[in-house]
Structures are given as C-alpha cells and as structure tokens.
mmCIF file of C-alpha atoms in Angstrom:
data_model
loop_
_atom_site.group_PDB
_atom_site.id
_atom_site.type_symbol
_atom_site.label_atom_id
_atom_site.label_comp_id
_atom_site.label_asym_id
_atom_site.label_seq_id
_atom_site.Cartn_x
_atom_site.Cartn_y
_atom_site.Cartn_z
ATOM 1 C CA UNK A 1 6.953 24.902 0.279
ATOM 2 C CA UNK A 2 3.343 25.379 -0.809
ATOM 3 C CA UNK A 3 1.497 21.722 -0.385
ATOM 4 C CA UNK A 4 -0.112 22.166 -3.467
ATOM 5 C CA UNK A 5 2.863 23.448 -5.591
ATOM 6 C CA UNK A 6 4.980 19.703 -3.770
ATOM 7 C CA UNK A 7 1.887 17.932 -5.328
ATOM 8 C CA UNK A 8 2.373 19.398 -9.226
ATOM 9 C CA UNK A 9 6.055 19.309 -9.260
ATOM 10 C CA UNK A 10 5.931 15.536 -7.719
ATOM 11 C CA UNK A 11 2.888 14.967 -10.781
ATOM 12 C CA UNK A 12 5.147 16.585 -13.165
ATOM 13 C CA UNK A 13 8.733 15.101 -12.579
ATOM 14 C CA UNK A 14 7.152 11.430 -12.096
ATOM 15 C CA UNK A 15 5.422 12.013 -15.378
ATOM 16 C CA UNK A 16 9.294 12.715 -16.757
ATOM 17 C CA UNK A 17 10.841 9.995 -15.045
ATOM 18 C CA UNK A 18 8.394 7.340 -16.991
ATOM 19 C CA UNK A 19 8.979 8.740 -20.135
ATOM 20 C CA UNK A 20 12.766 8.382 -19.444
ATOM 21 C CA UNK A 21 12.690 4.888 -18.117
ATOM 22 C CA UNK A 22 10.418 2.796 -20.645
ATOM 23 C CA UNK A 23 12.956 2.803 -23.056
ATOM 24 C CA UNK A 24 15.447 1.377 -20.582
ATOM 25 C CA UNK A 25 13.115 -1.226 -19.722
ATOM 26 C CA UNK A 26 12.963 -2.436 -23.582
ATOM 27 C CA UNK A 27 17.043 -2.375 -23.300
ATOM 28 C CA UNK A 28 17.632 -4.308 -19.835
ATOM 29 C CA UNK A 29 14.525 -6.243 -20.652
ATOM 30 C CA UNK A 30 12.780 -5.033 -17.165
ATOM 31 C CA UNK A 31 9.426 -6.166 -18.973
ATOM 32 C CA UNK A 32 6.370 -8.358 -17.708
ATOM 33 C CA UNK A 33 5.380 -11.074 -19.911
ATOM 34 C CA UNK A 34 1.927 -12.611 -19.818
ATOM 35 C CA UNK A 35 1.890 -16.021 -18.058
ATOM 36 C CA UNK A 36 -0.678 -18.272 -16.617
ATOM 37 C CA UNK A 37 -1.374 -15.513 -13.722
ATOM 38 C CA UNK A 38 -0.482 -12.786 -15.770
ATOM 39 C CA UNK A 39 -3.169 -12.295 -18.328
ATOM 40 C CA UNK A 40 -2.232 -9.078 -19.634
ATOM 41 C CA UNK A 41 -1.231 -8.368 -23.819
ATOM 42 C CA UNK A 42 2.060 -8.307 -24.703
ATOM 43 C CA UNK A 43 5.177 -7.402 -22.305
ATOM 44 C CA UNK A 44 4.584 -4.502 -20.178
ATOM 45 C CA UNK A 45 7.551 -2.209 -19.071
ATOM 46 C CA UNK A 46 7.938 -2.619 -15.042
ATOM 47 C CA UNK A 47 9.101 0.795 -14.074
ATOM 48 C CA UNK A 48 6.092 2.578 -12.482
ATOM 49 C CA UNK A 49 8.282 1.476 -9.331
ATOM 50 C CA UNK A 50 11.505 3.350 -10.153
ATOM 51 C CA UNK A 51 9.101 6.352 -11.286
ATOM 52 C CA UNK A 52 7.399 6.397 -8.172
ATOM 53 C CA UNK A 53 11.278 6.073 -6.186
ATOM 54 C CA UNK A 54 13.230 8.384 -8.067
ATOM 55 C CA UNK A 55 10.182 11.372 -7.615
ATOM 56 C CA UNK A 56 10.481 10.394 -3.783
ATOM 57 C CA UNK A 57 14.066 10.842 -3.277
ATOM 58 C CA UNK A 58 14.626 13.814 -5.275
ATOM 59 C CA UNK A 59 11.956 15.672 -3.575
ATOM 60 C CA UNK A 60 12.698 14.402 -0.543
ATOM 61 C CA UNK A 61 16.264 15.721 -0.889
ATOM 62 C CA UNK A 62 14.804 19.208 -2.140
ATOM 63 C CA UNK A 63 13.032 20.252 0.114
ATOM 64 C CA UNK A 64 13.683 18.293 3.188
ATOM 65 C CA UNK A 65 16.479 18.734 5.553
ATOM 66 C CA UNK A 66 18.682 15.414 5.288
ATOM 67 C CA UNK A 67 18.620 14.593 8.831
ATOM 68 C CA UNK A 68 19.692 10.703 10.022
ATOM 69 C CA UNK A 69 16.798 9.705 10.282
ATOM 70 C CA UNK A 70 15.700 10.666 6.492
ATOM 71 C CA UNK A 71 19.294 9.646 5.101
ATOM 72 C CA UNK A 72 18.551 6.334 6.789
ATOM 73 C CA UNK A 73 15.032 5.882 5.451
ATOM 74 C CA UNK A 74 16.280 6.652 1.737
ATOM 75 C CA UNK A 75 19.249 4.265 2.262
ATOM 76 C CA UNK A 76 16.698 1.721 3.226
ATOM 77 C CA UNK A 77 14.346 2.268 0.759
ATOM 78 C CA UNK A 78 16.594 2.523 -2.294
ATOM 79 C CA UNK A 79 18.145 -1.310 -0.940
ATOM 80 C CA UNK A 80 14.393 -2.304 -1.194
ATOM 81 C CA UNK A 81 13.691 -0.945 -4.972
ATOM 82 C CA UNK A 82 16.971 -2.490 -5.872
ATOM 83 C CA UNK A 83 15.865 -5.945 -4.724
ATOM 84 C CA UNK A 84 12.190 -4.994 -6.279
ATOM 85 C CA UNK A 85 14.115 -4.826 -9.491
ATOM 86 C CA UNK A 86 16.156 -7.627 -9.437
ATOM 87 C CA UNK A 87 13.226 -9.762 -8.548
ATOM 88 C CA UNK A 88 11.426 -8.470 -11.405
ATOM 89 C CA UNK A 89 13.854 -9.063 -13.927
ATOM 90 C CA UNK A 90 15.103 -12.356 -12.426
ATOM 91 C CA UNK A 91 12.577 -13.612 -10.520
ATOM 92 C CA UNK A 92 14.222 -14.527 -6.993
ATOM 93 C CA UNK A 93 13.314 -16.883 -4.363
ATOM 94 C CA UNK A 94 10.634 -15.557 -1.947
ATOM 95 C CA UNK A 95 12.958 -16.691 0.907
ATOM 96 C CA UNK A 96 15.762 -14.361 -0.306
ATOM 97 C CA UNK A 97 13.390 -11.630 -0.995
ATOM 98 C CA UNK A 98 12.103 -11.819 2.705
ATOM 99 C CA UNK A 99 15.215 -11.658 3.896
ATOM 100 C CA UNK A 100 15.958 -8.756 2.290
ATOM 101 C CA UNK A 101 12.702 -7.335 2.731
ATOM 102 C CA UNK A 102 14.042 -7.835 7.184
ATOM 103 C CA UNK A 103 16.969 -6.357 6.747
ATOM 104 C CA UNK A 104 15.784 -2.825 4.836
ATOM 105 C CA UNK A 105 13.211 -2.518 7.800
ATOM 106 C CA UNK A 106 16.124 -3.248 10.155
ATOM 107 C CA UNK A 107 17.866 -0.330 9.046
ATOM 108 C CA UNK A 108 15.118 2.094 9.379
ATOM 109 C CA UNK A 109 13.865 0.026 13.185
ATOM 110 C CA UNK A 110 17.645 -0.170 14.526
ATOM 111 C CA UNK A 111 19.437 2.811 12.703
ATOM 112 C CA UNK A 112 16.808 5.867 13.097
ATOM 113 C CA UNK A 113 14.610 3.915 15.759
ATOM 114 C CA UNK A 114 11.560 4.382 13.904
ATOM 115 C CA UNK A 115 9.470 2.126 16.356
ATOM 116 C CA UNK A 116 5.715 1.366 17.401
ATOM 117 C CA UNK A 117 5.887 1.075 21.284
ATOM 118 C CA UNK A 118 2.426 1.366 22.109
ATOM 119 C CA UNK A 119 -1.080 0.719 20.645
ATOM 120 C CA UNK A 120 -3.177 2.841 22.530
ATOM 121 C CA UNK A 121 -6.365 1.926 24.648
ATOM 122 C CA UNK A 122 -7.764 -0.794 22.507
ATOM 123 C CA UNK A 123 -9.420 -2.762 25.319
ATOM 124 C CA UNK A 124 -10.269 0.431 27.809
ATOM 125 C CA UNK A 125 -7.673 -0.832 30.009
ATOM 126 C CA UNK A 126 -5.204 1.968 29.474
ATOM 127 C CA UNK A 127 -2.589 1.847 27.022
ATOM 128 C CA UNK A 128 -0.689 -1.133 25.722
ATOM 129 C CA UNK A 129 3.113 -0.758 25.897
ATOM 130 C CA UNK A 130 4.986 -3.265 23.772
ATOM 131 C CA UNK A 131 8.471 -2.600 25.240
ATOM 132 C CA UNK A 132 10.987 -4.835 24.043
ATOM 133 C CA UNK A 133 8.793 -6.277 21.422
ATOM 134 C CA UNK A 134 8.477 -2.880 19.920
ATOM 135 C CA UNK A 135 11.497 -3.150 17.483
ATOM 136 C CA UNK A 136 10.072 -6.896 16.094
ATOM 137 C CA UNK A 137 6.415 -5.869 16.233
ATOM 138 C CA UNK A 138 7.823 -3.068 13.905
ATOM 139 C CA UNK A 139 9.723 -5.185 11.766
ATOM 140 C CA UNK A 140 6.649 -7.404 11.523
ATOM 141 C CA UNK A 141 4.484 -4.403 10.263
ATOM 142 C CA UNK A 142 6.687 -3.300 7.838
ATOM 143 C CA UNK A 143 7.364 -6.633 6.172
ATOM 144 C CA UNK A 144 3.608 -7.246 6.217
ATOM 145 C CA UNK A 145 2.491 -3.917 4.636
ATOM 146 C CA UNK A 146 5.364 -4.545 1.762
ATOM 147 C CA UNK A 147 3.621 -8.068 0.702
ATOM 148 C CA UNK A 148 -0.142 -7.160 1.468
ATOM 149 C CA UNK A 149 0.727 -4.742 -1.090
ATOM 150 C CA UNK A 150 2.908 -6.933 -3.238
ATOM 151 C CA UNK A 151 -0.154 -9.498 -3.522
ATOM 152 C CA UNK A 152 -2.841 -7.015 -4.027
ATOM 153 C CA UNK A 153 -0.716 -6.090 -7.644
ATOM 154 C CA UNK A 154 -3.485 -7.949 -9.452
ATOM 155 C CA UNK A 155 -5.166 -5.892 -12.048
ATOM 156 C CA UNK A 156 -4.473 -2.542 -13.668
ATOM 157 C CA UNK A 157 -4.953 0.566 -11.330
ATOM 158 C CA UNK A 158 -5.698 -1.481 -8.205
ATOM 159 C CA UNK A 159 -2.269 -1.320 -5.979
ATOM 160 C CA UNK A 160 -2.138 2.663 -7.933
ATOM 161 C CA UNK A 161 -5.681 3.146 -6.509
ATOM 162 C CA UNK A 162 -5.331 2.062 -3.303
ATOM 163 C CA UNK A 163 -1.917 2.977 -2.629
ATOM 164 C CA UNK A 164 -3.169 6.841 -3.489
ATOM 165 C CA UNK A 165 -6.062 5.748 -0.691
ATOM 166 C CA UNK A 166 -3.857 5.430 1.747
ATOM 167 C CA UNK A 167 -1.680 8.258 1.111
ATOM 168 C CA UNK A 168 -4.163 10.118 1.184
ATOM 169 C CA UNK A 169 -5.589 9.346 4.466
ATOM 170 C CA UNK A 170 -1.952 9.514 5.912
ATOM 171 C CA UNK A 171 -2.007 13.052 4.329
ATOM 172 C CA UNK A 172 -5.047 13.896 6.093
ATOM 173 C CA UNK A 173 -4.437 12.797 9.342
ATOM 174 C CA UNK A 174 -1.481 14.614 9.300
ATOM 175 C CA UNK A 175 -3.182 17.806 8.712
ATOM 176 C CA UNK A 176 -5.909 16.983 11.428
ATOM 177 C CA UNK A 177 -2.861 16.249 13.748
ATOM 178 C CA UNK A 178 -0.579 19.118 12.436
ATOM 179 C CA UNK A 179 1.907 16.924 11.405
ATOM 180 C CA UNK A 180 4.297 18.429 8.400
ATOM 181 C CA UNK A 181 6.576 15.670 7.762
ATOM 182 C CA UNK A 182 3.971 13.026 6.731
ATOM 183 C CA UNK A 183 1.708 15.368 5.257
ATOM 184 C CA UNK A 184 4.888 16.505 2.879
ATOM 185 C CA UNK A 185 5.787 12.928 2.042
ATOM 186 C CA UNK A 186 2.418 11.359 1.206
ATOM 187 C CA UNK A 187 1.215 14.026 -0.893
ATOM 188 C CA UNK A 188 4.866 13.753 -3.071
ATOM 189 C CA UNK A 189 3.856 9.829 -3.383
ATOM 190 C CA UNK A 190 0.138 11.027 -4.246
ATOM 191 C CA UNK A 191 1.650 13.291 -7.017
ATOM 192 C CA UNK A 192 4.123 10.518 -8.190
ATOM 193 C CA UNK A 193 1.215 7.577 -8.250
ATOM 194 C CA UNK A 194 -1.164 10.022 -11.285
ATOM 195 C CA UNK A 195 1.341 9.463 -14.450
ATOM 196 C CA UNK A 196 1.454 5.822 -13.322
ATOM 197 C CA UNK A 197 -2.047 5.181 -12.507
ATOM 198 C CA UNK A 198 -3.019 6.812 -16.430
ATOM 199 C CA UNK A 199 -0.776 4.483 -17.791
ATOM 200 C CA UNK A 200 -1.342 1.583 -15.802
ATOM 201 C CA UNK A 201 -5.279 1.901 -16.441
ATOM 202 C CA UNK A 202 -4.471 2.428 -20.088
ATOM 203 C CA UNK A 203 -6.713 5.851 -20.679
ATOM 204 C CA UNK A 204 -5.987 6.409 -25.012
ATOM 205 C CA UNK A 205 -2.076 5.365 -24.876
ATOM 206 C CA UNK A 206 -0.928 2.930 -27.043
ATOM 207 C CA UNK A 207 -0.051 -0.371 -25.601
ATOM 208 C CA UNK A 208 4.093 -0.080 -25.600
ATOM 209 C CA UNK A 209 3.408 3.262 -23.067
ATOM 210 C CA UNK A 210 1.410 1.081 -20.873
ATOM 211 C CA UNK A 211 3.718 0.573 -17.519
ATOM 212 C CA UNK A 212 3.540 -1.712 -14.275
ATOM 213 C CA UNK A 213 4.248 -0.990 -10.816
ATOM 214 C CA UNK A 214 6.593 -4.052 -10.497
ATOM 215 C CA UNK A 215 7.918 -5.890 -6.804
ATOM 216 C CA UNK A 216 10.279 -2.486 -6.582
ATOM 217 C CA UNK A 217 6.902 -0.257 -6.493
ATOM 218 C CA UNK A 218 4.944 -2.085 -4.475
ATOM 219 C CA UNK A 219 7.245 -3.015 -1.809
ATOM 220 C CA UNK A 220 8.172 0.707 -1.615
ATOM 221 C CA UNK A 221 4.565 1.760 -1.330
ATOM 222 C CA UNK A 222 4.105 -0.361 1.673
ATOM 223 C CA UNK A 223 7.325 0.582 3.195
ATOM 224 C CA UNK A 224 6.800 3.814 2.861
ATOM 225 C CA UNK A 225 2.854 3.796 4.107
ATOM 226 C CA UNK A 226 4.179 1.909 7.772
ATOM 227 C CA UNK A 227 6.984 4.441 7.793
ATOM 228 C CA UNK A 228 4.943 7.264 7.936
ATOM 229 C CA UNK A 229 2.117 5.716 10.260
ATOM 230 C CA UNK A 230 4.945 5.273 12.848
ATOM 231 C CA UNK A 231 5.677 9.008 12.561
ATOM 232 C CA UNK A 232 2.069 9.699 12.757
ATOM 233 C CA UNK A 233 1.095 7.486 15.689
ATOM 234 C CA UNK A 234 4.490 8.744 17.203
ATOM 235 C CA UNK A 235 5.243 12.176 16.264
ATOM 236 C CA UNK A 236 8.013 12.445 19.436
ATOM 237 C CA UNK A 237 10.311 10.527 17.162
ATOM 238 C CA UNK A 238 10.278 13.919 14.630
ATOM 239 C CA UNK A 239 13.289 15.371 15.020
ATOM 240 C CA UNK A 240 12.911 19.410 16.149
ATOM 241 C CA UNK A 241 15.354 20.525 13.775
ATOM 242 C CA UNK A 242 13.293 19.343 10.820
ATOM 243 C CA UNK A 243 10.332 21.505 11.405
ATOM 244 C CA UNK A 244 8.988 24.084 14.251
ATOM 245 C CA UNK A 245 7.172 22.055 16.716
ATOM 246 C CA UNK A 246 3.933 22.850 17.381
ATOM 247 C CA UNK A 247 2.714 22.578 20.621
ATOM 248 C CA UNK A 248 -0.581 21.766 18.464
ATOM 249 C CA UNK A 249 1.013 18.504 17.397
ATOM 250 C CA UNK A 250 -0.582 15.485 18.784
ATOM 251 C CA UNK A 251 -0.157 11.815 18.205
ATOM 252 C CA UNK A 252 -2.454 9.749 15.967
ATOM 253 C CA UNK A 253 -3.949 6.652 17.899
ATOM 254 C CA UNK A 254 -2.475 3.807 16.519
ATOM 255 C CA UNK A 255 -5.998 1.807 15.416
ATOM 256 C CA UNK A 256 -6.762 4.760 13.258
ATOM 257 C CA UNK A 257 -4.345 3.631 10.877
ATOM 258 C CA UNK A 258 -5.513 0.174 10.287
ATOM 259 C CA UNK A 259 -8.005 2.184 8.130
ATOM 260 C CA UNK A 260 -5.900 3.373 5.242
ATOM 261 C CA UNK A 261 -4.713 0.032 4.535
ATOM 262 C CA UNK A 262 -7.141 -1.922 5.383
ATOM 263 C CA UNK A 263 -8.317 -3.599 2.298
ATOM 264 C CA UNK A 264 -4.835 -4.638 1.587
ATOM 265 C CA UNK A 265 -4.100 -6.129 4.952
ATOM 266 C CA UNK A 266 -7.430 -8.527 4.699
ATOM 267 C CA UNK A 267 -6.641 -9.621 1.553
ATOM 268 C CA UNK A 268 -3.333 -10.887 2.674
ATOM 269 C CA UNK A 269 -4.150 -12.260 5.947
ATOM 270 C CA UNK A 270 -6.951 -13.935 4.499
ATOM 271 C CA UNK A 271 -5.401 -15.463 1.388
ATOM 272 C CA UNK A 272 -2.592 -16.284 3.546
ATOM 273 C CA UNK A 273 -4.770 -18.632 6.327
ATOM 274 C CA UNK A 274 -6.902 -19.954 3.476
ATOM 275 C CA UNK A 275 -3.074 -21.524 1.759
ATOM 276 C CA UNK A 276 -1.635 -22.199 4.949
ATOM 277 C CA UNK A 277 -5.031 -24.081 5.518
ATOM 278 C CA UNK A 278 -4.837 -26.371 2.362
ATOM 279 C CA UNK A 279 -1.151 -27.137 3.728
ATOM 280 C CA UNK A 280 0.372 -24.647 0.827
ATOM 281 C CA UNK A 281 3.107 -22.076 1.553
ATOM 282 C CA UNK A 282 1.236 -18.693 2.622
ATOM 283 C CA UNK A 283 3.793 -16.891 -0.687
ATOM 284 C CA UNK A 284 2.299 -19.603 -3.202
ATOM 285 C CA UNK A 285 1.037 -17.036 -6.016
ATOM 286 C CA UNK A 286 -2.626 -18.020 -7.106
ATOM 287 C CA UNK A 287 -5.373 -16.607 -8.564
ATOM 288 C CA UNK A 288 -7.748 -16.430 -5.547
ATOM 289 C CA UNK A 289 -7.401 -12.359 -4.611
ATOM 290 C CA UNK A 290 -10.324 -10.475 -4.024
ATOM 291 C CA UNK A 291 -9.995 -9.012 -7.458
ATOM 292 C CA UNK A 292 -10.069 -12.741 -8.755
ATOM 293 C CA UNK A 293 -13.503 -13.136 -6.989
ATOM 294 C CA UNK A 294 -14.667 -10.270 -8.464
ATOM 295 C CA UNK A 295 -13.905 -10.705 -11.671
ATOM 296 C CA UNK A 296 -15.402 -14.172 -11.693
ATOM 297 C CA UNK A 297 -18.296 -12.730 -10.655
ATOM 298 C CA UNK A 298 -18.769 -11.375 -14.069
ATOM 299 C CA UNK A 299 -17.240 -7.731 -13.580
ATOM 300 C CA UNK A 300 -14.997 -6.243 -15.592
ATOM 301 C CA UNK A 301 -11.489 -5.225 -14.685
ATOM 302 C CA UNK A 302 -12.580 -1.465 -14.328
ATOM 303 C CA UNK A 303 -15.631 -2.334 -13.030
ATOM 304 C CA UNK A 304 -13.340 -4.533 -10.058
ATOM 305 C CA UNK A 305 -11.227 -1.578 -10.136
ATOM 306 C CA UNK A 306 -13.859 0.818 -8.979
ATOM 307 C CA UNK A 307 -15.669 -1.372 -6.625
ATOM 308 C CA UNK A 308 -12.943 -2.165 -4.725
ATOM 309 C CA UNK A 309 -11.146 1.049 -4.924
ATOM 310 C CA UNK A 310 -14.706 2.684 -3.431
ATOM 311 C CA UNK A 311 -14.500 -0.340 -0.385
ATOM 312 C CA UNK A 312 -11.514 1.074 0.263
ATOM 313 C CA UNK A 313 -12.233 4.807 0.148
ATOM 314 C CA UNK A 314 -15.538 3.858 2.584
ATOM 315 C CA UNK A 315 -12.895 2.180 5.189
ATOM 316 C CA UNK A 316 -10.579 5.318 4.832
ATOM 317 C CA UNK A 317 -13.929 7.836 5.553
ATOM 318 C CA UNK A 318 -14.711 5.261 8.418
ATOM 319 C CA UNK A 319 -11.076 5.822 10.172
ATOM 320 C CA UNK A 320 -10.914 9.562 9.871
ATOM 321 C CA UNK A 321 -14.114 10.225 10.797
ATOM 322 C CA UNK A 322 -13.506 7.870 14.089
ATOM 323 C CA UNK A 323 -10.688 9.855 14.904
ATOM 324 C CA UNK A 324 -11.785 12.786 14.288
ATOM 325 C CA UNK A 325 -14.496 12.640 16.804
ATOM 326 C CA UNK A 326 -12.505 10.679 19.042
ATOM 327 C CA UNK A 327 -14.383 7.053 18.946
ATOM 328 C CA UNK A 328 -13.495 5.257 22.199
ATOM 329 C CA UNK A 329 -10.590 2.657 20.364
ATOM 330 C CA UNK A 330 -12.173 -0.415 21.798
ATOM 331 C CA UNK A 331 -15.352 0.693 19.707
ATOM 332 C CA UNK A 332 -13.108 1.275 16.334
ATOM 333 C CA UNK A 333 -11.114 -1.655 17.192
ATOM 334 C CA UNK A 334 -14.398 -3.726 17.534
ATOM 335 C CA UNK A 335 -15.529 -2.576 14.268
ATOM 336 C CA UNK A 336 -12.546 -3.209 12.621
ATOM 337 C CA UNK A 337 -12.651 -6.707 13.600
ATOM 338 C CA UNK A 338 -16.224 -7.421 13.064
ATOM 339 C CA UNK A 339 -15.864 -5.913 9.209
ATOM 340 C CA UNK A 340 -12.997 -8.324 8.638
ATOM 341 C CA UNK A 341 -14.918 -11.460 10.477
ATOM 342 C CA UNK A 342 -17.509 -10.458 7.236
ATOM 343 C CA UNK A 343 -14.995 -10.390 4.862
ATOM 344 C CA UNK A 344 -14.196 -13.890 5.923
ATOM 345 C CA UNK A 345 -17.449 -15.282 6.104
ATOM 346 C CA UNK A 346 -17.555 -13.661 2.975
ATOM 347 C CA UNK A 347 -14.655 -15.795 1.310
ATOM 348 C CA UNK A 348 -15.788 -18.942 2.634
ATOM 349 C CA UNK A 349 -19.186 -18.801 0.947
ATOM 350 C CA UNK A 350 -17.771 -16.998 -1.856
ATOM 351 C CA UNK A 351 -18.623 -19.129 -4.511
ATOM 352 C CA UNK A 352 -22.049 -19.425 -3.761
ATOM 353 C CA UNK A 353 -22.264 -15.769 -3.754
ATOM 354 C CA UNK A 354 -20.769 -16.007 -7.300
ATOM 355 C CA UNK A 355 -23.062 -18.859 -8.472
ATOM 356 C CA UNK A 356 -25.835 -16.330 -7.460
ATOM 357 C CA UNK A 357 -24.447 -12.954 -9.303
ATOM 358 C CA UNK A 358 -24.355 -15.288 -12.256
ATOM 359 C CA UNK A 359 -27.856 -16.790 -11.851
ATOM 360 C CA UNK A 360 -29.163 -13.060 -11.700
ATOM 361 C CA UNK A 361 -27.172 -12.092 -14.416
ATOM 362 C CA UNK A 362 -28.533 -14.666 -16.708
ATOM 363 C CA UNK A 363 -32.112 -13.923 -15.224
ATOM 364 C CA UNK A 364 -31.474 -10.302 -16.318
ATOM 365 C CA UNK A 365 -30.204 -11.251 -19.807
ATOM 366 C CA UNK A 366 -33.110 -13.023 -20.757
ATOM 367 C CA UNK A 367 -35.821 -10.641 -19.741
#
C-alpha cells in the first residue's frame, strides 16, 4: 500500500472515530474536569486516546499480515488503553497502574520476544551485549517511555506534538534503513495524531469538540514508540513472512533513538530525581514540567507549545543526521549526555533564569 495513501486513510478514519466517540464520552462521563493542576475550561472529552487506538488496530489489521508477533502487540496494547481508560474515568492508584503498565510489556517482551540485547559501541569498546538482562532492560524501557509520556500531557498540543516528532523520526529512520514495518506503523500513528492535535490545540471549534489525549493515549504512544525502536535497532526480530527481506536492511544503532524521544525522557528523569530528592514519591503529580517553567516565564501556552515542540524537532535533526553519516556512538552518546547535564543545570537555576525573562520583560514594557 502506497505510504502516502496509509497516511490519508489513517488522517481520515481517526478524524471519524472522534466524531463518533465524544458523544460517548458525555454518556460514560469519560470527561476531564479542571482541578488545581488542570487549568483548562470546562470538562474536556478524553478520547483522543481511543481515536488514536482504534485507527491503529484497524489499519494494522488491513493491511498487515496478523502474524504472532502483531496479534501479540495488539493484545498488549488494547490491555494498556483499557487500563488508560479506566484510570481516566476512575482515577486508579499509580501502584496498580504500574503494575499493569509491567504486565502489557511482558506480553509483548515474553510472548513475541520483542527484546533490546545490545546497545551498540557506546564506549568504542565493541558492542555491549545485555544478555539475560535484555528482557528487564526491555521492560524497563517500555514502562519508562509510557510515563515520560504520561507526565509530559501538560498543555494542549504538547504530548500530540511531540508524539508526531517521534513518529516521525521512527518513520524516517526506517526509510534510511529500509525498514517497512516501522515505517508503515508510525506514519498510521502520524495520520491518527492530525484530527487530535486540531482539536486538542483548539484551531475555530467550539469548546464541547475540544478532546484530550487521556492516560489510554499517552501510554499507547509510548508503548508503541519503544515497540517500534526495538524493531528498528533489531530488524532480525521481523518476521520474513511479513515483508520481502531486503538484503538492504540494516539495523539502526541503538543511541540513535534516544533522539526521537528525547525531550520526553529528560523531563521525566529529571522531575523524577528532583521529587525523589525532596523525599516525595517520583509519581507525585506537580506543576514543575518543563512546560510549567515555561509558562512562568511569561509565555503563552502556544508560545510553550512551539518552543518546545521546535527543541524537540532540533534533537530529532541532531539524531538522524548522526546516523546518517555514521557519528562514532561514543561521540553521539557524549552529546547526548552533555545536552541533558544542561538541561539540568538548567532546572536547578531555573528560577533565576525566570526572575531574569521577567526583569527583561518589564524593561521592554516600559520603553
């Protein structure tokens, strides 16, 4: 199937499925309501998730042979929406959640041994083999990239935004590496994330059309995101029967991929260190993301939207254009690092950096 025609009909039937499942979120009262750390008006339907799921497995099951492996990864991922719902209407304890969140990678690690069991050359040594702490390692990834996700839900358009960032750079690297399967699946999530992101931002549509992602959506996106980059970074695990192999294939080294969701993943870690530091529990909700920071800074929610949405485009650039021309991974590794050690140093002067935006702010409004 043409990639471009997968991308419309993914646009088109997600746009569909929204329409279809407000009103059901008005009747089983799947709504967000504004709170202390939800400053949004009024209640907000919480289906973008279900949109973005249902466009997935239907064109996954159209145009993809139902292998194992892909009957597996639906099974897995519909157990994780279903949880994403129920937390969203009912609210349930992050303990249970993360339990649940273990077992729907388990079935994907275990059942269709979708595994990361080697990082490449990151310290010019050769390459690191995890062996039998490939299956945890995996599980640990997965779980990680649902939540970094889950916590970066902050603002309208930003998990939308970045989300499409890093389907899109899975996308591409697939068609650098020849890849079909990941190339087919990210661009039916890119498709499936437009209606949502246009209603999430709110662009001319009346308040009761405006829709959330919810825990289903973004859970799923970063399920999805670490189930591809294993197929990517391990393309041996495609099955034959699913596509021609190439002998044109070739594997994507594994600290490419800490591009795509990079903005994400230091949000996380760093919020997470920073609670665990003032002796709170690293799931404690707050208000202290880097969209927070930004906005307290005195930008506006698109403004936030499009700064951070272009940091994370600039990361993606970085990633693909070290592997396309095949940066030693001890260099891109090293850069990696040394761009998160900012964002750190970053934080932990952050609100003198604020206290200085303002200051030239009010400079500027009283010239």
């Amino acid at each position: 199937m043409n990639i471009w025609m997968v991308l419309i009909s993914a646009t088109v039937l997600s746009s569909v499925l929204c329409n279809l499942l407000i009103p059901m979120a008005w009747r089983t009262a799947l709504v967000d309501h504004p709170c202390e750390r939800k400053q949004h008006v009024g209640a907000v339907p919480l289906v973008g998730g279900l949109a973005l799921y249902g466009t997935m497995v239907i064109m996954m099951m159209a145009i993809l042979p139902l292998e194992v492996d892909i009957r597996l990864f639906l099974v897995s991922s519909s157990f994780m929406v279903l949880i994403g719902a129920l937390d969203d209407r009912y609210d349930i304890d992050a303990g249970v959640r993360f339990i649940a969140q273990m077992l729907a990678a388990a079935v994907v690690v275990f059942g269709a041994d979708v595994q990361i069991t080697q990082l490449g050359n990151l310290f010019g040594t050769g390459v690191i083999e995890l062996g039998v702490l490939s299956m945890p390692f995996t599980l640990l990834c997965i779980v990680a990239a649902m939540n970094a996700y889950n916590m970066i839900d902050g603002i309208d358009g930003l998990l939308g935004a970045l989300a499409m960032v890093a389907f899109a750079g899975i996308g591409l690297l697939a068609l650098m590496h020849n890849q079909q399967l990941p190339l087919l699946v990210a661009t039916i999530l890119f498709g499936a994330l437009i209606p949502y992101l246009i209603r999430n931002v709110g662009v001319h549509f009346r308040p009761v059309r405006k829709i959330f992602m919810g825990d289903s959506g973004s859970m799923l996106v970063g399920f999805t995101a670490v189930w591809m980059l294993v197929m990517l970074t391990h393309p041996e695990r495609i099955l034959e029967s699913w596509f021609e192999v190439s002998p044109d294939i070739i594997a994507v080294r594994p600290v490419a991929v800490l591009w795509l969701i990079a903005v994400p993943l230091m949000d996380m870690f760093a919020i997470m260190a920073r609670r665990v530091k003032k002796g709170q529990s690293p799931f404690k909700p707050d208000r202290e993301h880097l969209h927070h920071i930004f906005m307290r800074a005195g930008f506006t929610q698109r403004q936030t939207l499009a700064l951070i949405s272009g940091i994370a485009s600039f990361k993606l650039a970085l990633g693909l254009t070290f592997e396309w021309f095949n940066v030693p991974e001890v260099i891109v590794l090293s850069i990696f690092l040394a761009i998160f050690v900012l964002y750190l140093l970053m934080l932990k002067n952050i609100w003198r950096i604020v206290s200085w935006v303002r200051q030239q702010r009010d400079v500027e409004s009283t010239q």
